[in-house]
CSV table of C-alpha atoms and ligand atoms in Angstrom, one decimal:
chain,number,residue,atom,x,y,z
A,29,MET,CA,343.7,8.8,-14.9
A,30,SER,CA,343.9,12.0,-16.5
A,31,PHE,CA,344.0,15.3,-14.5
A,32,ARG,CA,340.8,16.4,-15.5
A,33,SER,CA,339.3,13.5,-14.1
A,34,LYS,CA,340.8,13.6,-11.0
A,35,HIS,CA,339.7,16.5,-10.3
A,36,PHE,CA,335.9,15.6,-11.6
A,37,ARG,CA,336.0,13.0,-9.0
A,38,PHE,CA,337.1,15.1,-6.4
A,39,PHE,CA,334.3,17.4,-7.2
A,40,ILE,CA,331.8,15.1,-7.2
A,41,VAL,CA,333.8,13.6,-3.6
A,42,LEU,CA,333.2,17.3,-2.0
A,43,PHE,CA,329.6,17.2,-3.4
A,44,LEU,CA,328.5,14.1,-1.6
A,45,ALA,CA,329.8,15.3,1.5
A,46,ILE,CA,327.9,19.1,1.3
A,47,THR,CA,325.1,16.9,0.6
A,48,ALA,CA,325.7,14.7,3.0
A,49,ILE,CA,326.2,16.7,6.0
A,50,VAL,CA,323.3,19.1,4.4
A,51,SER,CA,321.3,16.8,4.5
A,52,ALA,CA,322.3,15.0,8.0
A,53,GLN,CA,321.3,18.9,9.5
A,54,SER,CA,318.1,18.7,7.7
A,55,ASP,CA,317.5,15.2,9.6
A,56,ALA,CA,318.6,16.3,13.1
A,57,LYS,CA,316.2,15.6,15.5
A,58,PRO,CA,315.8,17.5,19.1
A,59,LYS,CA,315.6,16.2,22.0
A,60,ASN,CA,313.2,18.8,23.5
A,61,ILE,CA,311.3,21.2,22.4
A,62,ILE,CA,310.2,24.6,23.4
A,63,PHE,CA,307.4,25.8,21.7
A,64,LEU,CA,306.7,29.5,22.6
A,65,ILE,CA,303.4,30.9,21.6
A,66,GLY,CA,302.4,34.7,21.5
A,67,ASP,CA,298.6,34.9,21.5
A,68,GLY,CA,297.7,37.4,19.4
A,69,MET,CA,301.5,38.3,18.4
A,70,GLY,CA,301.4,39.9,15.1
A,71,VAL,CA,304.6,41.5,13.6
A,72,ALA,CA,303.2,45.1,14.8
A,73,HIS,CA,303.5,43.8,18.3
A,74,VAL,CA,307.0,42.7,18.0
A,75,THR,CA,307.6,45.8,15.9
A,76,ALA,CA,306.5,47.8,18.9
A,77,ALA,CA,308.4,45.8,21.2
A,78,LYS,CA,311.8,46.2,19.1
A,79,ILE,CA,311.5,49.9,19.4
A,80,VAL,CA,310.8,50.8,22.7
A,81,LYS,CA,313.6,47.7,24.2
A,82,GLY,CA,315.6,48.2,21.3
A,83,SER,CA,316.3,44.7,20.7
A,84,LEU,CA,314.5,41.8,21.5
A,85,ASP,CA,315.4,37.8,22.3
A,86,MET,CA,313.3,36.3,19.6
A,87,GLU,CA,316.2,37.9,17.4
A,88,ARG,CA,318.6,36.1,18.4
A,89,CYS,CA,316.8,32.7,16.1
A,90,LYS,CA,318.4,33.3,12.7
A,91,VAL,CA,315.9,31.1,11.1
A,92,MET,CA,312.4,32.7,10.2
A,93,GLY,CA,309.0,32.4,9.0
A,94,MET,CA,305.4,33.4,8.2
A,95,HIS,CA,302.3,31.8,8.7
A,96,MET,CA,298.6,32.0,7.5
A,97,THR,CA,296.4,31.4,10.6
A,98,ALA,CA,293.0,30.3,9.3
A,99,ALA,CA,290.8,28.1,11.1
A,100,ALA,CA,289.0,25.3,8.6
A,101,ASN,CA,285.6,27.3,8.4
A,102,ASN,CA,287.0,30.7,8.0
A,103,PRO,CA,289.6,33.1,7.4
A,104,VAL,CA,289.6,34.5,10.8
A,105,THR,CA,290.4,31.9,13.3
A,106,ASP,CA,290.3,32.1,16.9
A,107,SER,CA,292.5,30.6,19.5
A,108,ALA,CA,291.2,27.1,19.6
A,109,ALA,CA,291.2,26.5,15.6
A,110,ALA,CA,294.5,27.8,15.8
A,111,GLY,CA,295.8,26.3,19.1
A,112,THR,CA,294.3,22.8,17.6
A,113,ALA,CA,296.8,23.5,14.1
A,114,LEU,CA,299.8,24.5,15.7
A,115,ALA,CA,299.2,21.1,18.7
A,116,SER,CA,298.5,18.8,16.0
A,117,GLY,CA,298.4,19.7,12.6
A,118,PHE,CA,295.2,20.0,11.1
A,119,ARG,CA,293.1,22.6,10.8
A,120,THR,CA,289.3,23.1,12.6
A,121,ASN,CA,286.3,24.8,13.1
A,122,ASN,CA,287.3,27.5,15.3
A,123,ASP,CA,285.8,26.8,19.2
A,124,VAL,CA,286.9,23.7,18.4
A,125,VAL,CA,289.9,22.3,21.1
A,126,GLY,CA,292.3,19.0,19.1
A,127,LEU,CA,288.8,17.6,17.1
A,128,CYS,CA,288.7,17.4,13.1
A,129,PRO,CA,285.2,19.5,12.1
A,130,ASP,CA,283.8,15.9,11.4
A,131,GLY,CA,284.3,15.6,15.6
A,132,LYS,CA,287.4,12.8,15.4
A,133,PRO,CA,290.0,13.6,17.8
A,134,LEU,CA,293.3,14.7,16.5
A,135,LYS,CA,296.3,13.4,18.1
A,136,ASN,CA,298.8,16.5,19.5
A,137,LEU,CA,302.2,17.0,19.8
A,138,MET,CA,302.4,16.3,23.7
A,139,GLU,CA,300.5,12.9,22.9
A,140,TYR,CA,303.2,11.7,20.6
A,141,ALA,CA,306.3,13.3,22.3
A,142,GLN,CA,304.6,11.0,25.6
A,143,GLU,CA,304.9,8.0,23.0
A,144,THR,CA,308.9,8.7,23.1
A,145,GLY,CA,309.1,8.8,27.1
A,146,ARG,CA,309.5,12.4,26.8
A,147,ALA,CA,308.0,14.7,29.6
A,148,THR,CA,305.6,17.2,28.8
A,149,GLY,CA,304.5,20.5,29.8
A,150,VAL,CA,302.5,23.8,29.5
A,151,ALA,CA,303.3,27.1,31.2
A,152,VAL,CA,301.2,30.2,30.5
A,153,THR,CA,299.8,33.4,32.1
A,154,VAL,CA,295.8,32.6,31.6
A,155,ILE,CA,293.6,29.9,33.1
A,156,LEU,CA,294.8,26.2,31.9
A,157,THR,CA,292.0,25.5,30.5
A,158,HIS,CA,291.8,28.4,28.1
A,159,ALA,CA,291.8,28.2,24.6
A,160,THR,CA,295.6,27.2,23.7
A,161,PRO,CA,297.2,25.3,26.7
A,162,ALA,CA,293.5,23.3,25.7
A,163,ALA,CA,294.8,22.3,22.5
A,164,PHE,CA,297.9,20.7,23.9
A,165,TYR,CA,295.8,18.0,25.5
A,166,ALA,CA,292.3,18.2,25.2
A,167,HIS,CA,289.8,17.2,22.7
A,168,HIS,CA,286.5,18.6,22.8
A,169,LYS,CA,283.8,20.6,20.4
A,170,ALA,CA,283.5,23.9,22.2
A,171,ARG,CA,286.3,25.9,23.9
A,172,TYR,CA,284.1,27.5,27.0
A,173,HIS,CA,282.9,23.9,28.5
A,174,TYR,CA,286.1,24.6,31.0
A,175,ASP,CA,284.7,21.9,33.3
A,176,ILE,CA,284.8,19.3,31.0
A,177,ILE,CA,288.8,20.8,29.8
A,178,ALA,CA,289.8,21.0,33.5
A,179,ASP,CA,288.5,17.2,33.7
A,180,GLN,CA,290.7,15.9,30.5
A,181,MET,CA,293.7,18.3,31.8
A,182,LEU,CA,293.2,15.8,35.1
A,183,ASN,CA,293.1,12.7,32.8
A,184,SER,CA,296.2,14.0,30.4
A,185,ARG,CA,299.9,12.2,30.9
A,186,LEU,CA,301.5,15.7,31.1
A,187,ASP,CA,304.0,16.1,33.7
A,188,VAL,CA,303.7,20.1,34.3
A,189,MET,CA,301.4,22.4,33.9
A,190,ILE,CA,301.5,26.2,35.5
A,191,GLY,CA,299.2,28.8,35.1
A,192,GLY,CA,295.7,30.2,36.2
A,193,GLY,CA,292.6,28.8,36.8
A,194,TRP,CA,291.7,27.6,39.8
A,195,ASP,CA,288.2,28.3,40.3
A,196,ASN,CA,287.3,25.5,37.2
A,197,PHE,CA,288.6,23.0,39.8
A,198,TYR,CA,287.3,24.1,43.0
A,199,PRO,CA,283.4,22.5,43.8
A,200,LYS,CA,280.8,24.7,43.5
A,201,THR,CA,280.4,25.7,47.0
A,202,PHE,CA,284.2,27.2,47.2
A,203,THR,CA,283.2,31.0,46.9
A,204,ARG,CA,284.3,31.9,43.2
A,205,SER,CA,284.2,28.3,41.6
A,206,ARG,CA,282.7,28.3,38.0
A,207,ARG,CA,282.3,24.3,38.7
A,208,LYS,CA,278.2,23.2,38.8
A,209,ASP,CA,278.9,19.9,40.8
A,210,ASP,CA,280.7,19.2,43.7
A,211,ARG,CA,283.9,17.8,42.6
A,212,ASN,CA,287.4,18.8,44.1
A,213,LEU,CA,289.8,18.6,41.2
A,214,VAL,CA,292.5,20.1,43.5
A,215,LEU,CA,292.2,17.2,45.6
A,216,GLU,CA,291.7,14.5,42.7
A,217,GLN,CA,295.0,15.8,41.2
A,218,ARG,CA,297.0,15.8,44.9
A,219,ARG,CA,296.8,12.0,44.3
A,220,LYS,CA,298.6,11.7,41.4
A,221,MET,CA,301.0,14.7,42.1
A,222,PRO,CA,302.6,17.8,44.2
A,223,VAL,CA,299.4,20.9,43.4
A,224,VAL,CA,300.7,24.1,44.4
A,225,THR,CA,298.5,27.6,44.1
A,226,SER,CA,301.5,29.9,44.9
A,227,TYR,CA,304.6,31.1,42.8
A,228,GLU,CA,306.4,30.8,46.1
A,229,ALA,CA,305.7,27.4,46.3
A,230,LEU,CA,305.7,26.2,43.0
A,231,MET,CA,309.9,27.8,42.9
A,232,GLN,CA,310.7,25.8,46.7
A,233,ALA,CA,309.4,22.4,44.5
A,234,SER,CA,312.1,20.3,44.2
A,235,ARG,CA,312.8,16.9,43.6
A,236,ILE,CA,310.1,16.2,42.1
A,237,ARG,CA,309.5,15.4,38.4
A,238,GLN,CA,305.6,16.7,38.1
A,239,ILE,CA,303.6,19.4,39.2
A,240,THR,CA,300.1,21.3,39.0
A,241,ALA,CA,300.3,24.8,40.0
A,242,ILE,CA,297.4,26.8,39.4
A,243,LEU,CA,298.9,30.3,41.0
A,244,ASP,CA,295.5,32.1,40.8
A,245,GLY,CA,291.6,31.7,40.5
A,246,GLY,CA,291.5,33.2,36.8
A,247,HIS,CA,294.3,34.9,34.7
A,248,LEU,CA,297.7,35.3,36.5
A,249,PRO,CA,297.7,39.1,37.1
A,250,HIS,CA,299.5,41.2,33.8
A,251,ALA,CA,302.3,41.6,33.3
A,252,SER,CA,302.9,44.7,34.9
A,253,LYS,CA,301.4,43.6,38.3
A,254,ARG,CA,303.0,40.3,39.1
A,255,THR,CA,306.6,39.8,40.8
A,256,TYR,CA,307.5,37.0,38.5
A,257,THR,CA,307.5,36.9,34.6
A,258,LEU,CA,306.7,34.5,32.2
A,259,GLY,CA,311.2,34.1,31.7
A,260,ASN,CA,310.8,32.6,35.7
A,261,LEU,CA,308.0,30.2,35.1
A,262,THR,CA,309.8,29.2,31.7
A,263,ASP,CA,312.8,28.1,33.5
A,264,LYS,CA,310.9,26.5,36.6
A,265,ALA,CA,308.5,23.7,34.0
A,266,ILE,CA,312.4,23.4,31.9
A,267,SER,CA,314.3,22.1,35.1
A,268,LEU,CA,311.8,20.3,36.4
A,269,LEU,CA,311.9,18.8,32.4
A,270,ASN,CA,314.7,18.4,32.1
A,271,GLN,CA,315.4,16.0,34.7
A,272,ASN,CA,314.1,13.4,32.4
A,273,GLU,CA,317.1,11.7,30.4
A,274,LYS,CA,314.4,11.0,27.5
A,275,GLY,CA,313.9,14.4,26.6
A,276,PHE,CA,310.6,17.0,26.6
A,277,VAL,CA,308.2,18.9,25.3
A,278,LEU,CA,307.3,22.3,26.6
A,279,MET,CA,304.5,24.8,25.2
A,280,VAL,CA,304.7,28.6,27.0
A,281,GLU,CA,302.5,30.2,26.1
A,282,GLY,CA,302.7,34.7,26.2
A,283,SER,CA,298.7,34.0,26.5
A,284,GLN,CA,298.1,37.7,27.5
A,285,ILE,CA,299.5,39.8,24.3
A,286,ASP,CA,295.9,38.9,23.2
A,287,LEU,CA,293.9,39.7,25.7
A,288,ALA,CA,295.3,43.0,25.7
A,289,ALA,CA,295.4,44.1,21.8
A,290,HIS,CA,291.2,42.9,22.1
A,291,ALA,CA,291.4,46.1,24.7
A,292,ASN,CA,293.6,47.8,22.2
A,293,ASP,CA,295.3,48.8,25.7
A,294,MET,CA,299.0,49.6,23.7
A,295,GLN,CA,301.1,49.6,26.9
A,296,ARG,CA,300.0,46.4,27.7
A,297,VAL,CA,300.3,45.1,24.5
A,298,LEU,CA,303.7,46.5,25.3
A,299,ASP,CA,304.1,45.0,29.0
A,300,GLU,CA,302.4,41.4,28.1
A,301,THR,CA,305.1,41.2,24.6
A,302,LEU,CA,308.0,42.3,26.7
A,303,ASP,CA,307.4,39.8,29.2
A,304,PHE,CA,307.0,36.8,26.7
A,305,ASP,CA,310.6,37.8,25.1
A,306,THR,CA,311.5,37.2,28.6
A,307,ALA,CA,310.1,33.3,28.4
A,308,VAL,CA,311.8,33.6,25.2
A,309,LYS,CA,315.1,34.2,26.9
A,310,SER,CA,314.8,31.5,29.2
A,311,ALA,CA,314.3,28.6,26.4
A,312,LEU,CA,317.0,30.6,24.2
A,313,ASP,CA,319.4,30.3,26.9
A,314,PHE,CA,318.6,26.9,28.0
A,315,ALA,CA,318.5,25.9,24.3
A,316,GLU,CA,322.1,27.2,23.9
A,317,ALA,CA,323.5,25.6,27.0
A,318,ASP,CA,322.1,22.5,25.7
A,319,GLY,CA,322.9,22.0,21.8
A,320,ASN,CA,320.2,19.7,21.3
A,321,THR,CA,316.7,21.9,21.7
A,322,LEU,CA,314.9,23.1,19.0
A,323,VAL,CA,313.0,26.6,19.8
A,324,VAL,CA,309.7,27.9,17.9
A,325,ILE,CA,308.4,31.3,18.4
A,326,THR,CA,305.5,32.2,16.9
A,327,ALA,CA,301.8,33.1,17.5
A,328,ASP,CA,298.5,32.0,16.6
A,329,HIS,CA,296.5,34.6,15.6
A,330,GLU,CA,297.0,38.5,14.7
A,331,THR,CA,295.0,40.6,17.4
A,332,GLY,CA,294.0,44.3,16.8
A,333,GLY,CA,295.1,45.2,13.5
A,334,LEU,CA,297.8,46.6,15.0
A,335,SER,CA,299.6,49.8,13.2
A,336,PHE,CA,302.0,52.3,13.7
A,337,PRO,CA,300.9,55.5,10.5
A,338,TYR,CA,303.3,58.1,10.0
A,339,ASN,CA,303.7,60.1,13.1
A,340,SER,CA,302.9,57.6,15.5
A,341,ILE,CA,306.4,57.0,17.2
A,342,GLU,CA,308.8,59.3,19.0
A,343,GLY,CA,311.8,58.2,20.1
A,344,ASN,CA,311.4,54.8,21.3
A,345,LYS,CA,307.5,56.2,22.4
A,346,ILE,CA,304.6,55.3,20.1
A,347,VAL,CA,302.2,57.7,20.8
A,348,ALA,CA,300.0,57.2,18.4
A,349,ALA,CA,299.3,53.3,17.8
A,350,LYS,CA,295.9,52.4,15.6
A,351,PHE,CA,294.0,49.3,16.2
A,352,SER,CA,291.5,48.6,13.6
A,353,SER,CA,289.6,46.3,15.3
A,354,ASP,CA,289.1,44.8,18.5
A,355,ASN,CA,289.3,41.4,18.0
A,356,HIS,CA,291.6,38.5,15.9
A,357,THR,CA,292.5,39.4,12.3
A,358,ALA,CA,293.8,37.1,9.1
A,359,GLU,CA,297.2,38.7,9.6
A,360,MET,CA,299.8,36.4,8.7
A,361,VAL,CA,302.3,36.0,12.0
A,362,PRO,CA,305.9,35.7,12.5
A,363,VAL,CA,307.5,32.3,13.4
A,364,PHE,CA,311.2,32.7,14.5
A,365,ALA,CA,313.4,29.0,14.8
A,366,PHE,CA,316.8,28.0,16.7
A,367,GLY,CA,318.6,24.7,17.3
A,368,PRO,CA,318.4,21.2,15.3
A,369,GLY,CA,315.2,21.4,12.8
A,370,ALA,CA,314.4,25.2,13.0
A,371,GLU,CA,315.8,25.8,8.9
A,372,LYS,CA,311.8,23.4,8.4
A,373,PHE,CA,310.5,26.6,9.8
A,374,GLY,CA,311.8,29.1,6.9
A,375,GLY,CA,309.4,30.5,4.3
A,376,ILE,CA,305.8,30.8,3.9
A,377,TYR,CA,303.2,28.2,5.0
A,378,ASP,CA,300.1,27.2,6.7
A,379,ASN,CA,299.6,26.8,10.8
A,380,THR,CA,299.2,23.3,9.5
A,381,HIS,CA,302.8,23.2,9.1
A,382,VAL,CA,304.1,24.1,12.1
A,383,GLY,CA,302.2,21.6,13.9
A,384,LYS,CA,303.1,18.9,11.3
A,385,THR,CA,307.0,19.5,11.7
A,386,LEU,CA,306.9,19.6,15.2
A,387,ILE,CA,305.5,16.4,15.2
A,388,GLU,CA,307.1,14.8,12.5
A,389,LEU,CA,310.9,15.7,14.7
A,390,VAL,CA,309.3,13.8,18.3
A,391,LYS,CA,307.5,11.0,16.7
A,392,LYS,CA,308.5,7.5,16.8
A,393,ASP,CA,310.2,7.1,13.7
A,394,ASP,CA,308.1,4.0,11.8
A,395,GLU,CA,308.3,0.5,12.2
A,396,PRO,CA,309.8,-0.9,8.9
A,397,CYS,CA,308.2,-4.3,10.5
A,398,ASN,CA,305.7,-4.9,13.1
B,25,ZN,ZN1,291.4,37.1,21.3
């Protein structure tokens, strides 16, 4: 064999080895997924948090993408259609949760994960029946039918549910109840798993794998008025779910970034975005130590049309933020990813890519024969 052909062979072998390593990396499937959604969190909301704080935990992710947030029937989405795209990989109409525009049910990320024996959970700062969490367990044509969605939450196979909204679970005879019937869903749920109604009781819960924690009648207090962070809730959810030896999928929502932006309240947008970043820290700290956890951070849509024109920033203070809207906009939103499979989230794509890719990473391998 000539010197040249030896070299040629060497490079072929090297090329094949590198190709194998690269494809092994891109085929890597994580055991756990932590999916964090900042509701309404556009690039400007992240920019604001960075101006004020200097650096964010989101920046620890080295893979970034952007996604187009449209609904099936409107370029400007609501949280129901956006949540459905992120949870199922398919676009639907505004107001619809977990169904195609024609009413056919869409299987979501949690349902795929449950088929593989993984534990599943949600942790949010709004009522648990709100559109984003509902997209991960419910299938209903109208996002504001909270009685029906609460019932679907109880019948879902989620192991950990943390958020607010007991007004939708207690019977109509209770003060503040928003139910139209006499069902007490808290009692019904207690037959299935522990139910707690305070942060302290949630923190004390141990030696259990399942919990429903409804920490307020409505949404949880604003980030600045809470004695705990979304990061604290995320830590607790992870510690409960991680007892499952087959892995887990957790969805965490910084739900009130959206509410703050609807109100055009810049200080509150900052508070809520920084609170969301505490959950990002919890997720990334766990993922770094674990080594087999994918963390994906994104938004469902932008809210407020937020921008910072010339002279609106002084040092690390935002003195004259501009909101062009009190509603959602069609702007692309950022995606940050870390861990096995993260590279699949680089680039620009539709919101459906996020859901489809997460599902591809958790679903059972296709059986070649029956
Ligand atoms: Zn909104």
